[in-house]
Each structure stands twice: as C-alpha cells, then as structure tokens.
Amino acid sequence: MKRATLILATLLAGCSFVPRYQRPAAPVPIAWPSGDAYRANSAGLARVDYRDIFRDPRLQRVIDRALANSRDLRAAFANIEAARAQLRIQRAQNLPTVNSNNTVSFVDPGTGRSNNNGAPVVGGQRTNFALNLGVTQFEIDLFGRVAALTQAAKAQYFASEAGARATRLVLVGDVANAWLQYGADQSLLKLSRETARIAEESVRLTRARVEGGVAPRTDLTQAEQTLELARANVANQTTLVAQDVNALTLLVGAGVDAADLPGSIEETLPQLAELPAGLDSSVLLRRPDVVQAEYQLIAANAQIGAARAALFPRLTLTGFAGLASNNLVNLFTTNAFNYTATPGISYPLFAGGAARANVRVARAQFDTAVANYEQAIQTAFREVADALARRGTIAEQLRAQEQLTRAAEETFRLAGARYRGGVDTYLGNLDAQRQLYQAQQGLVNTRLIAATNLVALYRTLGGDTLIDVTPQGPVPAGGK
C-alpha cells in the first residue's frame, strides 16, 4: 500500500493547473503619434542612468542624497523585504517540517507510576530512553497547489522590486523638477529685482520732470504704481524661492547645500542631455510600473492554478523514525530503531461550493489584474505621447519667445527715448515696460518647460536596464 502510494505520487508529481500565461496585447498603437507636434523616431528606451541625462554635478549630488534618505524608498524596500520573506515562507511549504521529540521516562513496574522529574532511579523503577524525528501532515503536492502558491509569491516579490524601481524613478524626476523650478524662480527673482531697480530710476526721473514742470503729476503716480507692483513681485518671488527650498528639503529628506542649488534656469539647460532615439511603443513594457502590473498579473494567474488544485484531494504524509531502549547503552543499536509512515487523503465532501467559488474569485482577480495592466500601459503611452508632443514643439516656442523678448527690449528702449524727448506720453513708456517684463517672464517659463520636458521624457520612458521582455513575461536581464 505504501509503495503504491509513493508510485502514484511520483506519476502525478509536476501536475499543474496553472493556466498557460500569455501577455495581453498592448491596448495602444505600436507606433508613437505623428504629426506637426512630433519629431520622427523621437522616443527611445531609456537604457541610461540619470547621470547620463542630468549632467550637472550639483543636481547629481542632490539626487544622490534623496536616494539615500527618501522615506518613500525605505517603505518600498521594506515591502521588498516583506515579499522576500513571504516567498521564503511559501517555499518552505514544499519541504517537510521535521520535529525532534526526545524523552527519558522512569516507570515503576509495580504501580505503573512514572517519574519524569529527573530524580535519580531508585528501587524497582525502569528507565526508558527515546529519540524521535517526526513529520506531521506534510502535503505531497500532487496537483501543484503548493507550487502554484509559490509561483504567485515569487511573482509578487518581483512586483515589489519593480514597484521600488518605479518609486525611485519618480523620486529622481521629482527632485530634478524641483531643482529646476528653484532655478527658474531664481531667474524670476532677479528679473523682478531688475524691474524694481528700473522702476525706481523711472520714479526719480519722473519726479524731477514733474518738479521742473515738464511732466504732469499723473506721470509720477503711474511710475510709483509700477514701482510698487515690482516690489510686490520681488516679495512674491522671494517667497517662492524659499518654498522651493522647502520642497527640495522634503524630497531629499535632509537639508540641501546652497552650493548645490542653481543660480538661474539659464545655466541648467546646457547640462541636460537628450534621450536616445527609438522606434515604437513596445519600450513601455519595460517601464517599472508596467513591469510591476505584469508581475501582479502573473501572480493572479498562478492563484487560479492554486484554486483549481484545491478542488482535488490532498495527500499528506505523517510519520516518525526513532530509537527507543530501556538501556542507554543499547539506544543506538539496530534493534532500537523503529519507524512509522501514515499517508492520508482528505477531500471535502460538502463545503457549500466554497472551493469552486474560490476558483471564480481567482478568475475575477485575474481579470482585474488584466485591466490594471492594460490601464498601466495606456497611462504610460499617454504620458510619453504628451512629453513627445511638447518636445517636438518646444524648440520653436523657445526661439519665438527669445525673439519676442528681444523685440520687447528694443520697444522699451525706443519708448523711453521718445518719452524723454517729449515725443510720446509716459503711458507709452509704461506699456512698453510692462510688455518687456511679461516677455522676460515668458522666456524664463519657456526655458523651464524645455528643461522639465527632458525630465518628463526620462521618467515616462523609464526603461529598466535590469529587465528583459519575453512572450512569457518580464525576466531579469540575461535571465531565463
């Protein structure tokens, strides 16, 4: 009977009810969008480190500190450790648990009373020694239930790793954006201070003209209004710069050295590199958040197999082997050895349909995972397409804004000369100054858009150099 049971277990070993995994078709076009807003072949797999894109040593130091201190990353790494421990726990189910039970008993043949308190043997007492190793309810995985659960736990572990990489990618992008925003606000603060200085000079000259009877009193009040508006802008920009430092401090998780902050947005642009060119949207399959969603899909697929296997009987084995003797000298002889093995088969005759309902639950959870995976790809495609649309037009927008600023500077110079020559009113000079300030602000903001667009491309393409994509799912680079 025992031999037949072992033969049956051998024949059924490796049986699995896990459905064959097949990656769902990506619900997005294979090609990137095209048209006036896009460059040809302008998206690539970001097989690059952030240092290849963000080449300013100051920004690299800030990002390094953020990666070292981030609480979000700590939480992500803790999730990885929890998933790794859960995988080890599940893998342990594939091996029997062996317990040791060792006893020494003292029995009085006359009364049947025993003394197990370790007191010396006296009178007619008999001493029994036993060393036992036992296995209790070890499940022989005939239908692959335990193996399917192990497969699911492994996929969840890889999903946690991918989630940590996604968190890291977002953190790098957020730090870079905050650092660039600080540079832009510093440029706007300098612009506001320069505008306030020009306004102060204008008030001084206009007051002299009013006192000399050359200009009306309204010119002075208009000049004073412009000055106070410029001073208000200086105060506001000072606040924004301070808030930018606070935002960076939160992201970095520690103070940021002032020497690592940019002096202006203009000095940051040359330190940002373009991403390599690519061809189609298949690169999204290696984005960390998409990889995470696919591993969760694989885990849900394995859970279906575990639920299916639970419909069939479970074969368990309970046994022990040990040594027993009433003489310590003879305890380790052949005659002292004994063993038992008790296989058992359990099958619920009636459970209210719970097992089949568990299969339906697993299938529904798989369908949910498919929807989440497809949504992750669609979101990734939209984010990349938006970044590409901005990248395709930003150069022309920046060129036009620079030309507009140069024209506004010339208009302001001419309007000032006309006013001082008595050819035009102060209102024309005031309007020219306002247009110049707006053009200069627009140029700073456009440069910020150009810089953060490169950050967006780095983050949204997000190709993972540690992952290769196969028809059976993501695998570690170079793995099988």
Coordinates of C-alpha atoms in Angstrom, one line a residue:
M1 CA 0.0 0.0 0.0
K2 CA 2.8 2.4 0.9
R3 CA 4.7 1.5 -2.2
A4 CA 1.7 2.1 -4.4
T5 CA 1.1 5.5 -2.8
L6 CA 4.7 6.5 -3.5
I7 CA 4.4 5.4 -7.1
L8 CA 1.2 7.4 -7.6
A9 CA 2.8 10.4 -6.1
T10 CA 5.8 10.1 -8.5
L11 CA 3.5 9.7 -11.5
L12 CA 1.4 12.8 -10.6
A13 CA 4.4 14.9 -9.5
G14 CA 4.7 18.1 -11.5
C15 CA 1.0 18.2 -12.4
S16 CA -0.1 21.8 -12.6
F17 CA -3.4 23.5 -13.1
V18 CA -1.9 27.0 -13.6
P19 CA -3.2 28.4 -16.9
R20 CA -0.5 29.0 -19.5
Y21 CA 0.4 32.6 -19.2
Q22 CA 0.2 34.8 -22.3
R23 CA 0.8 38.5 -22.1
P24 CA -2.3 40.5 -23.1
A25 CA -2.0 42.5 -26.3
A26 CA -1.0 46.1 -25.5
P27 CA -4.1 48.3 -25.9
V28 CA -2.2 51.1 -27.5
P29 CA -0.9 51.7 -31.1
I30 CA 2.5 50.2 -31.8
A31 CA 3.8 53.5 -33.3
W32 CA 4.1 56.7 -31.5
P33 CA 1.8 59.6 -32.5
S34 CA 2.9 61.5 -35.6
G35 CA 2.0 65.0 -37.0
D36 CA 3.1 68.6 -36.6
A37 CA 3.7 68.3 -32.9
Y38 CA 6.1 65.3 -33.1
R39 CA 9.5 64.5 -34.3
A40 CA 10.2 61.4 -36.3
N41 CA 11.5 58.5 -34.2
S42 CA 11.8 60.7 -31.2
A43 CA 11.2 58.3 -28.3
G44 CA 13.7 55.7 -27.1
L45 CA 14.2 53.1 -24.4
A46 CA 15.8 54.9 -21.5
R47 CA 18.7 52.5 -21.1
V48 CA 20.5 55.2 -19.3
D49 CA 21.3 56.2 -15.8
Y50 CA 20.0 59.6 -14.5
R51 CA 23.6 60.8 -14.6
D52 CA 23.6 60.5 -18.4
I53 CA 20.7 62.9 -18.6
F54 CA 21.2 65.2 -15.7
R55 CA 24.9 66.0 -16.1
D56 CA 25.1 69.0 -13.6
P57 CA 27.2 67.7 -10.7
R58 CA 25.2 69.8 -8.3
L59 CA 21.9 68.1 -9.3
Q60 CA 23.6 64.7 -9.2
R61 CA 24.6 65.3 -5.6
V62 CA 21.1 66.4 -4.7
I63 CA 19.6 63.3 -6.3
D64 CA 22.1 61.0 -4.6
R65 CA 21.1 62.5 -1.2
A66 CA 17.4 62.0 -2.0
L67 CA 18.0 58.4 -3.0
A68 CA 19.9 57.8 0.3
N69 CA 17.3 59.5 2.5
S70 CA 13.9 59.0 0.9
R71 CA 11.3 57.7 3.2
D72 CA 9.2 56.5 0.2
L73 CA 12.2 54.4 -0.9
R74 CA 12.6 53.0 2.6
A75 CA 9.0 51.9 2.6
A76 CA 9.4 50.4 -0.9
F77 CA 12.5 48.5 0.2
A78 CA 10.6 47.3 3.3
N79 CA 7.9 46.0 1.0
I80 CA 10.5 44.1 -0.9
E81 CA 11.8 42.5 2.3
A82 CA 8.3 41.5 3.3
A83 CA 7.7 40.0 -0.1
R84 CA 11.0 38.1 0.0
A85 CA 10.2 36.7 3.5
Q86 CA 6.7 35.7 2.2
L87 CA 8.3 33.9 -0.7
R88 CA 10.6 32.0 1.7
I89 CA 7.6 31.1 3.9
Q90 CA 5.8 29.7 0.9
R91 CA 8.8 27.9 -0.5
A92 CA 9.1 26.2 2.9
Q93 CA 5.7 24.5 2.2
N94 CA 7.5 22.4 -0.4
L95 CA 9.6 20.7 2.2
P96 CA 8.5 18.7 5.2
T97 CA 8.8 20.1 8.7
V98 CA 10.8 17.7 10.8
N99 CA 10.3 17.8 14.6
S100 CA 12.5 16.2 17.2
N101 CA 10.9 14.6 20.3
N102 CA 13.4 13.1 22.8
T103 CA 12.3 11.6 26.2
V104 CA 13.5 9.9 29.2
S105 CA 10.9 8.2 31.4
F106 CA 11.0 6.4 34.7
V107 CA 8.3 3.8 35.3
D108 CA 7.6 1.7 38.4
P109 CA 6.6 -1.8 37.2
G110 CA 4.7 -2.4 40.3
T111 CA 2.4 0.6 40.3
G112 CA 2.6 1.8 36.7
R113 CA 3.5 5.2 38.1
S114 CA 6.1 7.2 36.2
N115 CA 8.6 9.8 37.4
N116 CA 9.7 12.3 34.7
N117 CA 11.2 15.0 37.0
G118 CA 14.7 13.8 36.5
A119 CA 15.1 12.3 40.1
P120 CA 17.7 9.5 40.5
V121 CA 16.4 6.0 39.8
V122 CA 15.6 4.1 43.0
G123 CA 14.0 0.8 43.9
G124 CA 12.4 -1.2 41.1
Q125 CA 11.9 1.6 38.6
R126 CA 12.7 1.1 34.9
T127 CA 14.2 3.8 32.7
N128 CA 13.1 4.2 29.1
F129 CA 15.1 6.3 26.5
A130 CA 13.6 7.6 23.2
L131 CA 15.0 9.7 20.4
N132 CA 12.4 10.5 17.7
L133 CA 12.2 12.6 14.5
G134 CA 8.7 13.1 13.1
V135 CA 7.0 14.6 10.1
T136 CA 3.4 15.9 10.6
Q137 CA 0.9 16.4 7.8
F138 CA 3.4 17.1 5.0
E139 CA 1.4 17.7 1.8
I140 CA 2.6 15.8 -1.2
D141 CA 1.9 18.3 -4.0
L142 CA 0.1 16.0 -6.4
F143 CA -1.8 18.7 -8.3
G144 CA 0.6 21.6 -8.0
R145 CA -1.3 23.6 -5.4
V146 CA 1.7 24.4 -3.3
A147 CA 3.8 25.0 -6.4
A148 CA 1.2 27.5 -7.7
L149 CA 1.2 29.4 -4.5
T150 CA 5.0 29.5 -4.6
Q151 CA 4.9 30.8 -8.1
A152 CA 2.4 33.5 -7.1
A153 CA 4.6 34.5 -4.1
K154 CA 7.6 34.7 -6.4
A155 CA 5.8 37.0 -8.9
Q156 CA 4.6 39.2 -6.0
Y157 CA 8.2 39.5 -4.9
F158 CA 9.3 40.6 -8.3
A159 CA 6.4 43.0 -8.4
S160 CA 7.6 44.6 -5.2
E161 CA 11.1 45.0 -6.7
A162 CA 9.6 46.7 -9.8
G163 CA 7.5 48.9 -7.6
A164 CA 10.6 50.1 -5.8
R165 CA 12.3 50.9 -9.1
A166 CA 9.2 52.8 -10.1
T167 CA 9.3 54.8 -6.9
R168 CA 13.0 55.5 -7.5
L169 CA 12.3 56.8 -11.0
V170 CA 9.5 59.1 -9.8
L171 CA 11.7 60.4 -7.0
V172 CA 14.6 61.2 -9.4
G173 CA 12.1 63.0 -11.6
D174 CA 10.5 65.0 -8.8
V175 CA 13.9 66.1 -7.4
A176 CA 15.1 67.2 -10.8
N177 CA 11.9 69.2 -11.4
A178 CA 12.1 70.8 -8.0
W179 CA 15.7 71.7 -8.6
L180 CA 14.9 73.2 -12.0
Q181 CA 11.9 75.1 -10.5
Y182 CA 14.3 76.7 -8.0
G183 CA 16.5 77.8 -10.9
A184 CA 13.5 79.3 -12.7
D185 CA 12.3 81.1 -9.6
Q186 CA 15.8 82.5 -9.0
S187 CA 15.7 83.9 -12.6
L188 CA 12.3 85.4 -12.0
L189 CA 13.5 86.9 -8.7
K190 CA 16.5 88.5 -10.4
L191 CA 14.1 89.8 -13.1
S192 CA 11.8 91.3 -10.5
R193 CA 14.6 93.0 -8.7
E194 CA 15.9 94.4 -12.0
T195 CA 12.4 95.6 -12.9
A196 CA 12.1 97.2 -9.5
R197 CA 15.5 98.9 -10.0
I198 CA 14.4 100.3 -13.3
A199 CA 11.1 101.4 -11.8
E200 CA 12.9 103.3 -9.0
E201 CA 15.1 105.1 -11.6
S202 CA 11.9 105.9 -13.5
V203 CA 10.3 107.4 -10.4
R204 CA 13.4 109.5 -9.7
L205 CA 13.5 110.9 -13.3
T206 CA 9.7 111.4 -13.4
R207 CA 9.7 113.3 -10.1
A208 CA 12.4 115.6 -11.4
R209 CA 10.4 116.2 -14.6
V210 CA 7.2 116.9 -12.6
E211 CA 9.1 119.3 -10.2
G212 CA 10.5 121.0 -13.3
G213 CA 7.1 121.5 -14.8
V214 CA 7.9 119.3 -17.8
A215 CA 5.6 116.4 -16.9
P216 CA 2.1 116.1 -15.3
R217 CA 1.6 114.8 -11.9
T218 CA -0.1 111.7 -13.3
D219 CA 3.2 110.5 -14.8
L220 CA 4.6 110.4 -11.3
T221 CA 1.7 108.4 -9.8
Q222 CA 1.8 105.9 -12.7
A223 CA 5.6 105.5 -12.2
E224 CA 5.0 104.9 -8.5
Q225 CA 2.4 102.3 -9.2
T226 CA 4.8 100.5 -11.4
L227 CA 7.5 100.6 -8.7
E228 CA 5.2 99.2 -6.0
L229 CA 4.0 96.4 -8.3
A230 CA 7.6 95.5 -9.0
R231 CA 8.3 95.5 -5.3
A232 CA 5.3 93.2 -4.7
N233 CA 6.7 90.9 -7.4
V234 CA 10.1 90.8 -5.6
A235 CA 8.4 89.8 -2.3
N236 CA 6.3 87.1 -4.0
Q237 CA 9.3 85.6 -5.8
T238 CA 11.4 85.7 -2.6
T239 CA 8.6 83.6 -1.0
L240 CA 8.6 81.2 -4.0
V241 CA 12.3 80.6 -3.8
A242 CA 12.1 79.8 -0.1
Q243 CA 9.2 77.4 -0.8
D244 CA 11.3 75.7 -3.5
V245 CA 14.0 75.0 -0.9
N246 CA 11.4 73.6 1.4
A247 CA 10.1 71.3 -1.4
L248 CA 13.6 70.1 -2.1
T249 CA 14.3 69.5 1.6
L250 CA 11.2 67.3 1.8
L251 CA 12.1 65.3 -1.3
V252 CA 15.8 64.9 -0.3
G253 CA 14.9 64.1 3.3
A254 CA 17.6 66.4 4.6
G255 CA 18.9 69.9 4.2
V256 CA 20.2 70.9 0.8
D257 CA 23.5 72.6 0.5
A258 CA 23.2 76.1 -1.0
A259 CA 26.2 75.4 -3.2
D260 CA 24.2 72.6 -4.9
L261 CA 21.4 74.9 -6.0
P262 CA 21.3 76.6 -9.4
G263 CA 21.6 80.3 -9.8
S264 CA 19.2 80.5 -12.7
I265 CA 17.3 78.4 -15.2
E266 CA 19.6 79.6 -18.0
E267 CA 22.6 77.8 -16.6
T268 CA 20.8 74.5 -16.2
L269 CA 19.8 73.9 -19.8
P270 CA 23.2 73.1 -21.2
Q271 CA 23.6 70.4 -18.5
L272 CA 20.6 68.4 -19.7
A273 CA 21.0 65.7 -22.3
E274 CA 18.6 64.4 -24.9
L275 CA 17.4 60.8 -24.7
P276 CA 18.4 58.4 -27.4
A277 CA 16.1 57.9 -30.4
G278 CA 13.8 54.9 -30.7
L279 CA 11.0 53.4 -32.8
D280 CA 7.8 52.2 -31.2
S281 CA 5.8 51.9 -28.0
S282 CA 7.0 48.4 -27.1
V283 CA 9.6 50.1 -24.9
L284 CA 6.8 50.7 -22.4
L285 CA 6.7 47.0 -21.5
R286 CA 9.9 47.7 -19.6
R287 CA 8.7 50.7 -17.6
P288 CA 8.9 49.7 -13.9
D289 CA 5.2 50.4 -13.2
V290 CA 4.1 48.4 -16.2
V291 CA 6.5 45.6 -15.2
Q292 CA 5.0 45.7 -11.7
A293 CA 1.5 45.4 -13.1
E294 CA 2.5 42.4 -15.3
Y295 CA 4.1 40.6 -12.3
Q296 CA 0.9 41.1 -10.4
L297 CA -1.0 39.7 -13.4
I298 CA 1.3 36.6 -13.4
A299 CA 0.7 36.2 -9.6
A300 CA -3.1 36.3 -10.2
N301 CA -2.7 33.7 -13.0
A302 CA -0.9 31.4 -10.6
Q303 CA -3.6 31.8 -8.0
I304 CA -6.1 30.4 -10.5
G305 CA -4.0 27.2 -10.6
A306 CA -3.9 27.0 -6.8
A307 CA -7.7 27.4 -6.6
R308 CA -8.2 24.7 -9.3
A309 CA -5.8 22.3 -7.5
A310 CA -7.8 22.8 -4.3
L311 CA -10.8 21.1 -6.0
F312 CA -8.9 17.8 -5.8
P313 CA -7.9 15.6 -2.9
R314 CA -4.9 16.4 -0.8
L315 CA -2.3 13.7 0.0
T316 CA -0.5 14.2 3.3
L317 CA 2.2 12.1 5.0
T318 CA 2.7 11.8 8.7
G319 CA 5.5 9.6 10.1
F320 CA 8.3 9.3 12.5
A321 CA 11.5 7.4 12.9
G322 CA 13.4 7.0 16.1
L323 CA 15.4 5.0 18.6
A324 CA 13.9 3.6 21.8
S325 CA 15.5 1.4 24.5
N326 CA 15.4 0.9 28.3
N327 CA 19.1 1.0 28.3
L328 CA 21.1 4.0 27.3
V329 CA 24.0 1.8 26.1
N330 CA 21.6 0.0 23.6
L331 CA 19.8 3.1 22.4
F332 CA 21.9 3.5 19.3
T333 CA 21.8 -0.2 18.2
T334 CA 19.9 -1.6 15.2
N335 CA 17.3 -3.3 17.4
A336 CA 16.4 0.1 18.9
F337 CA 15.3 1.6 15.6
N338 CA 11.7 1.9 14.7
Y339 CA 9.6 3.9 12.3
T340 CA 6.0 4.5 11.1
A341 CA 4.6 6.2 8.0
T342 CA 0.9 7.1 7.7
P343 CA -0.3 8.6 4.4
G344 CA -3.7 10.3 4.4
I345 CA -6.0 11.6 1.8
S346 CA -8.5 14.4 2.5
Y347 CA -11.3 15.6 0.3
P348 CA -14.2 17.8 1.5
L349 CA -17.5 16.0 0.6
F350 CA -19.5 19.1 1.2
A351 CA -18.4 22.7 1.7
G352 CA -21.2 24.7 0.2
G353 CA -19.4 25.2 -3.1
A354 CA -16.6 27.2 -1.4
A355 CA -13.8 25.6 -3.5
R356 CA -15.5 26.3 -6.8
A357 CA -16.3 29.8 -5.6
N358 CA -12.6 30.3 -4.8
V359 CA -11.8 29.4 -8.5
R360 CA -14.3 32.1 -9.6
V361 CA -12.8 34.6 -7.2
A362 CA -9.3 33.8 -8.6
R363 CA -10.5 34.3 -12.1
A364 CA -12.2 37.6 -11.2
Q365 CA -9.0 38.8 -9.6
F366 CA -7.1 37.8 -12.7
D367 CA -9.5 39.9 -14.9
T368 CA -8.9 42.8 -12.5
A369 CA -5.2 42.4 -12.9
V370 CA -5.5 42.3 -16.7
A371 CA -7.5 45.6 -16.6
N372 CA -4.9 47.2 -14.3
Y373 CA -2.1 46.0 -16.6
E374 CA -3.8 47.4 -19.7
Q375 CA -4.5 50.7 -17.9
A376 CA -0.9 51.0 -16.8
I377 CA 0.2 50.7 -20.5
Q378 CA -2.4 53.2 -21.7
T379 CA -1.3 55.7 -19.0
A380 CA 2.3 55.2 -19.9
F381 CA 1.5 55.7 -23.6
R382 CA -0.4 58.9 -22.9
E383 CA 2.4 60.3 -20.7
V384 CA 5.1 59.6 -23.3
A385 CA 2.9 60.9 -26.1
D386 CA 2.3 64.1 -24.2
A387 CA 6.1 64.5 -23.5
L388 CA 6.9 63.9 -27.2
A389 CA 4.3 66.4 -28.3
R390 CA 5.9 69.0 -26.1
R391 CA 9.4 68.0 -27.2
G392 CA 8.5 68.3 -30.8
T393 CA 7.5 72.0 -30.5
I394 CA 9.4 73.4 -27.6
A395 CA 12.4 74.4 -29.7
E396 CA 10.2 76.6 -32.0
Q397 CA 8.4 78.0 -29.0
L398 CA 11.7 78.9 -27.3
R399 CA 13.0 80.5 -30.4
A400 CA 9.8 82.6 -30.8
Q401 CA 9.9 83.6 -27.1
E402 CA 13.5 84.7 -27.4
Q403 CA 12.7 86.8 -30.5
L404 CA 9.7 88.3 -28.7
T405 CA 11.9 89.3 -25.8
R406 CA 14.5 91.0 -28.0
A407 CA 11.7 92.9 -29.8
A408 CA 10.2 94.0 -26.4
E409 CA 13.6 95.2 -25.2
E410 CA 14.0 97.3 -28.3
T411 CA 10.5 98.7 -28.0
F412 CA 11.1 99.6 -24.3
R413 CA 14.4 101.4 -25.3
L414 CA 12.7 103.4 -28.1
A415 CA 9.6 104.2 -25.9
G416 CA 11.9 105.6 -23.2
A417 CA 13.8 107.8 -25.6
R418 CA 10.6 109.1 -27.1
Y419 CA 9.2 109.9 -23.6
R420 CA 12.4 111.7 -22.6
G421 CA 12.4 113.6 -25.9
G422 CA 8.8 114.7 -25.3
V423 CA 7.5 112.9 -28.4
D424 CA 5.4 110.4 -26.5
T425 CA 3.5 110.2 -23.2
Y426 CA 4.6 108.3 -20.2
L427 CA 1.7 105.8 -20.8
G428 CA 3.5 104.5 -23.9
N429 CA 6.7 104.1 -21.9
L430 CA 4.8 102.3 -19.1
D431 CA 3.1 100.0 -21.5
A432 CA 6.4 99.1 -23.2
Q433 CA 7.9 98.3 -19.8
R434 CA 5.0 96.1 -18.9
Q435 CA 5.3 94.2 -22.2
L436 CA 9.0 93.7 -21.7
Y437 CA 8.5 92.3 -18.2
Q438 CA 5.9 89.9 -19.4
A439 CA 8.1 88.8 -22.3
Q440 CA 11.0 88.2 -20.0
Q441 CA 8.8 86.2 -17.6
G442 CA 7.5 84.1 -20.6
L443 CA 11.1 83.4 -21.7
V444 CA 12.0 82.1 -18.2
N445 CA 8.9 79.9 -18.1
T446 CA 9.6 78.6 -21.6
R447 CA 13.1 77.6 -20.6
L448 CA 11.7 75.9 -17.6
I449 CA 9.3 73.9 -19.8
A450 CA 12.1 72.9 -22.1
A451 CA 14.1 71.6 -19.1
T452 CA 11.3 69.8 -17.3
N453 CA 10.3 68.2 -20.6
L454 CA 13.6 66.3 -20.7
V455 CA 12.8 65.2 -17.1
A456 CA 9.4 64.0 -18.2
L457 CA 10.8 62.0 -21.1
Y458 CA 13.3 60.4 -18.8
R459 CA 10.6 59.5 -16.3
T460 CA 7.8 58.4 -18.7
L461 CA 10.0 56.3 -20.9
G462 CA 11.5 54.8 -17.8
G463 CA 13.0 51.7 -19.5
D464 CA 14.5 49.3 -16.9
T465 CA 18.0 48.1 -17.7
L466 CA 17.5 45.2 -15.2
I467 CA 14.5 43.8 -17.1
D468 CA 14.2 41.9 -20.4
V469 CA 10.8 41.4 -22.0
T470 CA 9.8 37.9 -23.3
P471 CA 6.5 36.5 -24.5
Q472 CA 6.3 34.7 -21.2
G473 CA 6.6 37.9 -19.2
P474 CA 9.4 40.1 -17.8
V475 CA 12.6 38.4 -16.7
P476 CA 15.8 39.8 -15.1
A477 CA 18.2 40.9 -17.8
G478 CA 20.2 38.0 -19.2
G479 CA 17.9 35.6 -17.2
K480 CA 15.7 32.8 -18.4

